[in-house]
PDB file of C-alpha atoms and ligand atoms in Angstrom:
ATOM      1  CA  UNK A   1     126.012  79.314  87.796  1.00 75.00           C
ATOM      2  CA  UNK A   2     125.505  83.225  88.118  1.00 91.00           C
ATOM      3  CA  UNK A   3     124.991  84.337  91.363  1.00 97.00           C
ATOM      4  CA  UNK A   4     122.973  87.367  91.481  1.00 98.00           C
ATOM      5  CA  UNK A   5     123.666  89.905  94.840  1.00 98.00           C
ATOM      6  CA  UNK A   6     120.136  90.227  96.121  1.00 98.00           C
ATOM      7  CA  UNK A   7     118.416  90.320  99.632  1.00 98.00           C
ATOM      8  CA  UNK A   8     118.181  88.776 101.628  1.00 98.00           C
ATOM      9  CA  UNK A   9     121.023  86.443 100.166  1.00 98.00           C
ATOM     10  CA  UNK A  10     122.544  85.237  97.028  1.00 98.00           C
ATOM     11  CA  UNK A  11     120.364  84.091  94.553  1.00 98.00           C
ATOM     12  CA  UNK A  12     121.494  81.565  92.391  1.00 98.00           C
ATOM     13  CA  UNK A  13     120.407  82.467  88.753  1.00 98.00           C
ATOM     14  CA  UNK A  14     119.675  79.804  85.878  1.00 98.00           C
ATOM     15  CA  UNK A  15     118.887  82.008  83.064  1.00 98.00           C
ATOM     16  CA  UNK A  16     117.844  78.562  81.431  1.00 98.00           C
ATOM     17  CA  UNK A  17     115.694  77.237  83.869  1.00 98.00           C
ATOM     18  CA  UNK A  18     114.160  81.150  84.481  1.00 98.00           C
ATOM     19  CA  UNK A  19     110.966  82.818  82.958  1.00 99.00           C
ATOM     20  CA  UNK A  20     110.370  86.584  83.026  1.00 99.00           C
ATOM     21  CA  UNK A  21     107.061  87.375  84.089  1.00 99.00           C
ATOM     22  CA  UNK A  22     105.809  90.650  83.455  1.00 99.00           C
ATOM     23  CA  UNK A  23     102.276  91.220  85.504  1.00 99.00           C
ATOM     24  CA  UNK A  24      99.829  93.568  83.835  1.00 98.00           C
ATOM     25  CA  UNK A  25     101.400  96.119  82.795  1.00 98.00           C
ATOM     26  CA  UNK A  26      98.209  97.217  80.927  1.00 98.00           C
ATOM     27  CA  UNK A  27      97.211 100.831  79.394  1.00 98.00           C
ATOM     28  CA  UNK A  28      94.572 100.854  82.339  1.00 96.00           C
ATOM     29  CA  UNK A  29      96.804 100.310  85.261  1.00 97.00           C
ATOM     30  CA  UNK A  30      99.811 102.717  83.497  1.00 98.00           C
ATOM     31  CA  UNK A  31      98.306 105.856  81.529  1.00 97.00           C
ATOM     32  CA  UNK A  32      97.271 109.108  81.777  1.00 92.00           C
ATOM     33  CA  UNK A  33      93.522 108.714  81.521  1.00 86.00           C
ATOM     34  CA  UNK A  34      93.328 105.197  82.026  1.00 89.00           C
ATOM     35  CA  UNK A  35      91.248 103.512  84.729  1.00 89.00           C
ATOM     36  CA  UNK A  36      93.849 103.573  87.433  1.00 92.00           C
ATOM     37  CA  UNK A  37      93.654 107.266  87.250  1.00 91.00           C
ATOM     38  CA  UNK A  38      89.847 107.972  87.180  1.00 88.00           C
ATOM     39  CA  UNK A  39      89.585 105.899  90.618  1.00 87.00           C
ATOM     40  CA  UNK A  40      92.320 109.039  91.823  1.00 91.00           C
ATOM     41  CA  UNK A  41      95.473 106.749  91.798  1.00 94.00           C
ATOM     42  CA  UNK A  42      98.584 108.415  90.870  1.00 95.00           C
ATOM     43  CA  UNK A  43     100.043 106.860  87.921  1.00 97.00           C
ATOM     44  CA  UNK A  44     103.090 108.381  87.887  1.00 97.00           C
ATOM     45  CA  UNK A  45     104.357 105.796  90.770  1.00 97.00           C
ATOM     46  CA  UNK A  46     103.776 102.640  87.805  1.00 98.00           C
ATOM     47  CA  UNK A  47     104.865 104.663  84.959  1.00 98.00           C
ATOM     48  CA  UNK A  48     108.296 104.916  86.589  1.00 98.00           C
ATOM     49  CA  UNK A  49     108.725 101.335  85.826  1.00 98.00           C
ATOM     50  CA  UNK A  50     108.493 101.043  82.764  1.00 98.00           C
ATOM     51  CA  UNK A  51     112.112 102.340  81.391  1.00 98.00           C
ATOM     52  CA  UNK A  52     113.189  99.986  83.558  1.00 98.00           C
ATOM     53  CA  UNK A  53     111.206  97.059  82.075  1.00 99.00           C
ATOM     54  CA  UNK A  54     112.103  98.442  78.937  1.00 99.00           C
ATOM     55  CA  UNK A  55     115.742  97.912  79.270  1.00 98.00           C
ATOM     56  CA  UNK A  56     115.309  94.941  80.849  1.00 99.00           C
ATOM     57  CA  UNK A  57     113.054  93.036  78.136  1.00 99.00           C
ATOM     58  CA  UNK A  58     115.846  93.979  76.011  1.00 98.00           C
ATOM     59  CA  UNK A  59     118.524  92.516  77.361  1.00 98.00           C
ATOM     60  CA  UNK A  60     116.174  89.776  78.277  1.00 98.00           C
ATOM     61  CA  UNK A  61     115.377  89.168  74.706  1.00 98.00           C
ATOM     62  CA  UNK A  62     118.569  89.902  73.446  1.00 98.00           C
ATOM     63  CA  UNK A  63     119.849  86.823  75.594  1.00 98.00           C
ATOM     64  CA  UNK A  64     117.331  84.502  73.836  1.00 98.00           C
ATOM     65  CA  UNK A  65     115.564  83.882  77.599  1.00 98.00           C
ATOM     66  CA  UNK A  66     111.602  83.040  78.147  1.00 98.00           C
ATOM     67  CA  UNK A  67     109.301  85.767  78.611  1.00 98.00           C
ATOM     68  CA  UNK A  68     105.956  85.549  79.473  1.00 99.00           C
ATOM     69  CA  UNK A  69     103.152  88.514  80.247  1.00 99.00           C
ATOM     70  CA  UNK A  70      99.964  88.770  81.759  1.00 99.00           C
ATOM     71  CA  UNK A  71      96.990  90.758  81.652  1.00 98.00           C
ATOM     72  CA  UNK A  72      94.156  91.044  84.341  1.00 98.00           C
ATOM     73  CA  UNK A  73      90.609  90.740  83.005  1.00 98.00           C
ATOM     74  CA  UNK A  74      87.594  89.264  82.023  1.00 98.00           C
ATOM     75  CA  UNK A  75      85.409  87.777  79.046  1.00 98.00           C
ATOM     76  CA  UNK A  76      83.194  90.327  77.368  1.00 98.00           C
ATOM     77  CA  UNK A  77      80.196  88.521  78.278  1.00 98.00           C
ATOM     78  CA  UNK A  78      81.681  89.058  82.122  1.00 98.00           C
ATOM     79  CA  UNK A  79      80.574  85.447  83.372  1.00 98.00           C
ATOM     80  CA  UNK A  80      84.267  85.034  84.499  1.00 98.00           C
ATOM     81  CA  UNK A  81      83.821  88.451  86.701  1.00 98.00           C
ATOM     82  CA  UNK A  82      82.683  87.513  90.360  1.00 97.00           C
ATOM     83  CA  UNK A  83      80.035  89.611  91.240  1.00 96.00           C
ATOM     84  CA  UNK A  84      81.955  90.243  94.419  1.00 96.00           C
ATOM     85  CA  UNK A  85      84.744  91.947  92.479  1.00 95.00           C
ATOM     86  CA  UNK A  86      82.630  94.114  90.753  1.00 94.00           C
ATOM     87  CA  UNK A  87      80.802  95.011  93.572  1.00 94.00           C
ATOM     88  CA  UNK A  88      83.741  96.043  95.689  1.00 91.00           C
ATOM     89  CA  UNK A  89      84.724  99.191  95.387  1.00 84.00           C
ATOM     90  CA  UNK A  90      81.561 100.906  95.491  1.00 87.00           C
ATOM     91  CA  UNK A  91      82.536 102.867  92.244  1.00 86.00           C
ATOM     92  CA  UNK A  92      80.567 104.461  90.126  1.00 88.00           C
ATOM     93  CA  UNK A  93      82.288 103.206  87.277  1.00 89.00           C
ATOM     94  CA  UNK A  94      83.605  99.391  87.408  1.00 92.00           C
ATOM     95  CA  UNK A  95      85.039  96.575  85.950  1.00 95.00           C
ATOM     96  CA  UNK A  96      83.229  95.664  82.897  1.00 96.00           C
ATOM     97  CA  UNK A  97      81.659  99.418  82.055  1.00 95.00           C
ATOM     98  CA  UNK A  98      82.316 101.692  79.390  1.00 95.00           C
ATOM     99  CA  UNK A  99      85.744 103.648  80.526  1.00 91.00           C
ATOM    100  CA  UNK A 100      87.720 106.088  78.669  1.00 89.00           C
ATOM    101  CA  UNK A 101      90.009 103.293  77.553  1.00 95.00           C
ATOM    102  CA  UNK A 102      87.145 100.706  76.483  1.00 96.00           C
ATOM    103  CA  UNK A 103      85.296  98.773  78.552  1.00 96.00           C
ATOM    104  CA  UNK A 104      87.380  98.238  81.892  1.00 96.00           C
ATOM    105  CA  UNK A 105      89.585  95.291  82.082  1.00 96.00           C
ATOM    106  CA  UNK A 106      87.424  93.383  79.356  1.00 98.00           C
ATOM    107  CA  UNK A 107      89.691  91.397  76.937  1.00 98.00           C
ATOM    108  CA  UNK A 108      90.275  93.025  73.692  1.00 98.00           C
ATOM    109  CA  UNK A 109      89.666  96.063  74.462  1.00 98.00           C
ATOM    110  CA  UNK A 110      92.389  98.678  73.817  1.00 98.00           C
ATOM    111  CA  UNK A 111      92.487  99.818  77.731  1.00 97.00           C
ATOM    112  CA  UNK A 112      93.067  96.310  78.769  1.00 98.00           C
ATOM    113  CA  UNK A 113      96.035  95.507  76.460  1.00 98.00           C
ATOM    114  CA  UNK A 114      99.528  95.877  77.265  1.00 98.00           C
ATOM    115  CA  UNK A 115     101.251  99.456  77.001  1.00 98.00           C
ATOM    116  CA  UNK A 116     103.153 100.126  73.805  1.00 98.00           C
ATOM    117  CA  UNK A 117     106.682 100.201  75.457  1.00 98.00           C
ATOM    118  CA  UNK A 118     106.874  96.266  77.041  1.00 99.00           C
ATOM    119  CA  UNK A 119     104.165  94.860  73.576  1.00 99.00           C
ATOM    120  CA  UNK A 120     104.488  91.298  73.859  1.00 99.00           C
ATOM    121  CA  UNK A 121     106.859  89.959  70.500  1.00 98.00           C
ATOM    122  CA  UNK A 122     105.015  87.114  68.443  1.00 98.00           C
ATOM    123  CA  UNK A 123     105.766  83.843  70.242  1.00 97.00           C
ATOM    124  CA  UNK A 124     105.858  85.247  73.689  1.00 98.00           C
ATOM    125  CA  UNK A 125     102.900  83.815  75.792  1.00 98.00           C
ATOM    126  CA  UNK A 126     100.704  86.004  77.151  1.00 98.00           C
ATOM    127  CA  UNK A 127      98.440  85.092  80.312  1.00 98.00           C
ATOM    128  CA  UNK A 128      95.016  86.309  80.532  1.00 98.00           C
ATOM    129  CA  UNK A 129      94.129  85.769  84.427  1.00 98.00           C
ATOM    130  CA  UNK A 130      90.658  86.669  85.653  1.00 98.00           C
ATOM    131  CA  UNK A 131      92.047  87.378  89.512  1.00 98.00           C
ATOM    132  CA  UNK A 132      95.344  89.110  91.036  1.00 98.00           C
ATOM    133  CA  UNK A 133      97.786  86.233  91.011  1.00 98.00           C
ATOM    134  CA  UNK A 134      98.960  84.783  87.650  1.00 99.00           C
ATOM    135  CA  UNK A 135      98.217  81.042  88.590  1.00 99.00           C
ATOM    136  CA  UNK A 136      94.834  80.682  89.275  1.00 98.00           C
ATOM    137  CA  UNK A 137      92.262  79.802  86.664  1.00 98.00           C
ATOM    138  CA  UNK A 138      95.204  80.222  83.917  1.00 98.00           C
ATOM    139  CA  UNK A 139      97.597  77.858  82.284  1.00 98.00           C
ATOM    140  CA  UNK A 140     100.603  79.537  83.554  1.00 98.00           C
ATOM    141  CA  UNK A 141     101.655  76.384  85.788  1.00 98.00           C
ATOM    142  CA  UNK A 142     101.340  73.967  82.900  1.00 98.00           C
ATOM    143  CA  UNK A 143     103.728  75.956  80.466  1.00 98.00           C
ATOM    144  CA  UNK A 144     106.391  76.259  82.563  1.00 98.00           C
ATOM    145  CA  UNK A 145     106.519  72.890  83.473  1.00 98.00           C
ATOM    146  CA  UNK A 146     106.865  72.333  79.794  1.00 98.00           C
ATOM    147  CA  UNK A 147     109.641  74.373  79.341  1.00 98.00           C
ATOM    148  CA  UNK A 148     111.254  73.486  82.359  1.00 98.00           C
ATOM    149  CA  UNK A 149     110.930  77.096  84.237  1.00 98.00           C
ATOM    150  CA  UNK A 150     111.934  76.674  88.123  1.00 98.00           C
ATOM    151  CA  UNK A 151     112.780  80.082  89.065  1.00 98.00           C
ATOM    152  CA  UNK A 152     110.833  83.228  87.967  1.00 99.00           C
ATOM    153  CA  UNK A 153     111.947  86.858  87.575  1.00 99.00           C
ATOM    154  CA  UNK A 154     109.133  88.805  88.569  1.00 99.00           C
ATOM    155  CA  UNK A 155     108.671  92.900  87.593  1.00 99.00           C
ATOM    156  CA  UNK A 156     105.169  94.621  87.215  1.00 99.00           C
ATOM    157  CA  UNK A 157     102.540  95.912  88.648  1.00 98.00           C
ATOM    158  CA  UNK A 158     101.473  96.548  91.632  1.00 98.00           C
ATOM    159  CA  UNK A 159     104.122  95.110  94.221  1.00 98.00           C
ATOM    160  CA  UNK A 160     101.149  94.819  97.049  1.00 98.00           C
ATOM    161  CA  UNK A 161      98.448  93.403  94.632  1.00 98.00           C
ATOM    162  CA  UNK A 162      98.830  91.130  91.545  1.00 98.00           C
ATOM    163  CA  UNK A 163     103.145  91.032  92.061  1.00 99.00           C
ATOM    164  CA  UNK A 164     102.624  89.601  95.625  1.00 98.00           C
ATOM    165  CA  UNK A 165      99.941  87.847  95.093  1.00 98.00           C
ATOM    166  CA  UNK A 166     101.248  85.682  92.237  1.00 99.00           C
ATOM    167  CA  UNK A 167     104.782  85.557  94.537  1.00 98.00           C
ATOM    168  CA  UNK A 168     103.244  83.752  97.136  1.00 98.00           C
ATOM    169  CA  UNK A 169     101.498  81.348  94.495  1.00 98.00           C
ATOM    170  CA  UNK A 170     104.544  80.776  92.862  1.00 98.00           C
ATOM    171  CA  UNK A 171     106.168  80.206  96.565  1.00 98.00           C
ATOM    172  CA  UNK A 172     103.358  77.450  96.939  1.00 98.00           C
ATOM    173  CA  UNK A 173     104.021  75.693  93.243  1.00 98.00           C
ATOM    174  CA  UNK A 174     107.481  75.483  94.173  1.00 98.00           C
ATOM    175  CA  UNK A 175     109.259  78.085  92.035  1.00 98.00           C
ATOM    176  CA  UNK A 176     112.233  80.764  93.601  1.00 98.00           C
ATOM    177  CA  UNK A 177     110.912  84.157  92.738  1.00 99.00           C
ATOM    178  CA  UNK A 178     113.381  86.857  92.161  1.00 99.00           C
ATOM    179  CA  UNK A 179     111.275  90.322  92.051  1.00 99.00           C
ATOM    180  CA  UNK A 180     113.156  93.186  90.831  1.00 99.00           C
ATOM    181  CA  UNK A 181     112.372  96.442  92.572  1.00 98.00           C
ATOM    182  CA  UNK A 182     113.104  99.393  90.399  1.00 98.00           C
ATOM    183  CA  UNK A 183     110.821  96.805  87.707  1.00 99.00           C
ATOM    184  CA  UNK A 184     106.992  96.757  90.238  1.00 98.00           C
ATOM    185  CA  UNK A 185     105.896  99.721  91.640  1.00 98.00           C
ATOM    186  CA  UNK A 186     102.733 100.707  93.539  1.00 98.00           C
ATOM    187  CA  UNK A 187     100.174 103.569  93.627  1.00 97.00           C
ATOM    188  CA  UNK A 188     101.452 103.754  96.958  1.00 97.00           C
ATOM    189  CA  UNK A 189     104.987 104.056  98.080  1.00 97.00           C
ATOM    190  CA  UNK A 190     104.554 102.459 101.537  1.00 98.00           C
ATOM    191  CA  UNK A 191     102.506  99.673  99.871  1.00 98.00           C
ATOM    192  CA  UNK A 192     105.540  98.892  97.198  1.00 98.00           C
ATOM    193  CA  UNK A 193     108.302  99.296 100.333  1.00 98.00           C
ATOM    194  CA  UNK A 194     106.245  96.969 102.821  1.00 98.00           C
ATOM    195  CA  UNK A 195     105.394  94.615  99.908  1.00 98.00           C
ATOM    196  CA  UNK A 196     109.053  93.935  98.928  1.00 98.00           C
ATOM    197  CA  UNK A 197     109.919  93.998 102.643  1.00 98.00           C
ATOM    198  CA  UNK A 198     106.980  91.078 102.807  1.00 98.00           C
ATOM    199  CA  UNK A 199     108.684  89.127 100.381  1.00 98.00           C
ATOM    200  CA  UNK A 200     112.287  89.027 101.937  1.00 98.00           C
ATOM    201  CA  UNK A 201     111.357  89.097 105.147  1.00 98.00           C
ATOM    202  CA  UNK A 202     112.136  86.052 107.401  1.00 98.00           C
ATOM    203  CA  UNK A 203     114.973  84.956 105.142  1.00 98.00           C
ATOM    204  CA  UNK A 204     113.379  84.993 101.871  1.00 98.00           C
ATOM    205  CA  UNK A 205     109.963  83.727 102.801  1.00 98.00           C
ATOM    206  CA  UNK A 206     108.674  84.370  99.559  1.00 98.00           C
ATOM    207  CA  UNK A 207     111.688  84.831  97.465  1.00 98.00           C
ATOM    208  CA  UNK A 208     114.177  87.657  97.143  1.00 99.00           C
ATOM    209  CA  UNK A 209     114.634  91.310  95.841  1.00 99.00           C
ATOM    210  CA  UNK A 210     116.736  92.721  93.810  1.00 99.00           C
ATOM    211  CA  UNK A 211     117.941  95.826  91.395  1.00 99.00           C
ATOM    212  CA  UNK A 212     117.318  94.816  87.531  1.00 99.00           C
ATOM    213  CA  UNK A 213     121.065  96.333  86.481  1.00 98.00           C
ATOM    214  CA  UNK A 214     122.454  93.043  88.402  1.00 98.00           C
ATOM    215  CA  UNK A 215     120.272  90.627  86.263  1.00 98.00           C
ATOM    216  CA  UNK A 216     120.904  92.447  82.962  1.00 98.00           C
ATOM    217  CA  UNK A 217     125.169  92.440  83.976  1.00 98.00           C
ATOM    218  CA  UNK A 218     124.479  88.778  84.519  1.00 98.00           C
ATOM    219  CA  UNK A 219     122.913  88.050  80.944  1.00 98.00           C
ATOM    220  CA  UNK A 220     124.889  90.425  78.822  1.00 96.00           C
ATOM    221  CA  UNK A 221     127.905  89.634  77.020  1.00 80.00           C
TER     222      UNK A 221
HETATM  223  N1  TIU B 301      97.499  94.120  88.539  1.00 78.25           N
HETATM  224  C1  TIU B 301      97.036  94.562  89.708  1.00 78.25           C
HETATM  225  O1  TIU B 301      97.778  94.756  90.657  1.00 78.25           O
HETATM  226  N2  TIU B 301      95.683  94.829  89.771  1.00 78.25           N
HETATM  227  C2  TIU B 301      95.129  95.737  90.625  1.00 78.25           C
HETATM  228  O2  TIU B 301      93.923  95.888  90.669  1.00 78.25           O
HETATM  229  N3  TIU B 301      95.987  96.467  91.384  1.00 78.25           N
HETATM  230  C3  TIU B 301      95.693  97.503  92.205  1.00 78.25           C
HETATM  231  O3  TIU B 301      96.594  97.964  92.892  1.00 78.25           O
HETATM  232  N4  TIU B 301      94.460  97.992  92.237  1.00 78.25           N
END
């Protein structure tokens, strides 16, 4: 079995038993113009991720492995959106309104889809999740029990929001997260370092952290 040099030990990698999940990395979250940036975030700090993803879905794919993405949003009718959540904030503009992307995070609209460098490849399941961590109110949890998946390989965005969040879910559902840390990335660098600290803190508490070059030596041949 591949052991993969991580913090804050070994982790032992089953490419066969793994999934790579990819959290929203959506055209709102990532681009110039997008609704990140009209709340004042600075989207350079995701967009540095995605070459990184990039190369990493490809040697991902390459090695035949499970991949599965998610996006963050809501129904167009919004009667998935607490009103809680669209009250927080105290924007102007929120969840749900017209944006410059489409209405904001409202499935099927271009702003909410995934950006064109990481597009999900027919066949690849894609997770549409109404809150910040993956599991809840999705399917996720039922299709990788089908197929087996124990250990996830986590990249996306953002380390202290949806990343962590569906970390310690996974951590719950029994399933060793490996995040990759050149592969999430925060609109704020102390939020990204602290969140990865959070994770592999107390001897792996919620998994471990790792660059992606190690997992892409240890599935290319
Ligand atoms: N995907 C995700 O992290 N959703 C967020 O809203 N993140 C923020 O950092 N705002």
């Amino acid at each position: 079995m591949p052991q993969i040099n991580a913090e804050p030990y070994a982790f032992d990698f089953e490419p066969a038993r793994a999934a790579l999940l990819i959290i929203d990395m959506q055209r709102d979250f990532l681009e110039p113009g997008g609704f990140g940036e009209m709340l004042g975030n600075d989207v350079s700090q995701l967009r540095r991720t995605i070459e990184p993803n990039r190369r990493l879905l490809a040697a991902w794919r390459e090695a035949g492995l499970f991949v599965i993405h998610t996006r963050e949003g809501h129904r167009p009718d919004l009667a998935d959106l607490p009103p809680e959540k669209k009250a927080r904030g105290r924007s102007k503009t929120s969840i749900g309104d017209p944006g410059p992307m489409g209405r904001i995070l409202v499935r099927g609209e271009p702003g909410h889809d995934i950006i064109p460098e990481l597009y999900p490849l027919p066949g690849e399941p894609v997770i549409d999740k109404p809150g910040k961590g993956a599991f809840y109110a999705t399917d996720l949890a039922e299709i990788l029990r089908h197929r087996g998946v124990t250990q996830l390989v986590v990249t996306g965005v953002t380390t202290e929001v949806c990343v962590n969040t569906t970390v310690r879910e996974a951590n719950d559902r029994g399933f060793n997260c490996l995040v990759l840390e050149d592969c999430v990335g925060s609109y704020f660098p102390e939020f990204h370092i602290m969140g990865l600290k959070m994770i592999k803190a107390q001897g792996g508490i919620f998994g471990w952290v790792a660059p992606s070059e190690r997992v892409i030596a240890a599935i290319s041949h």
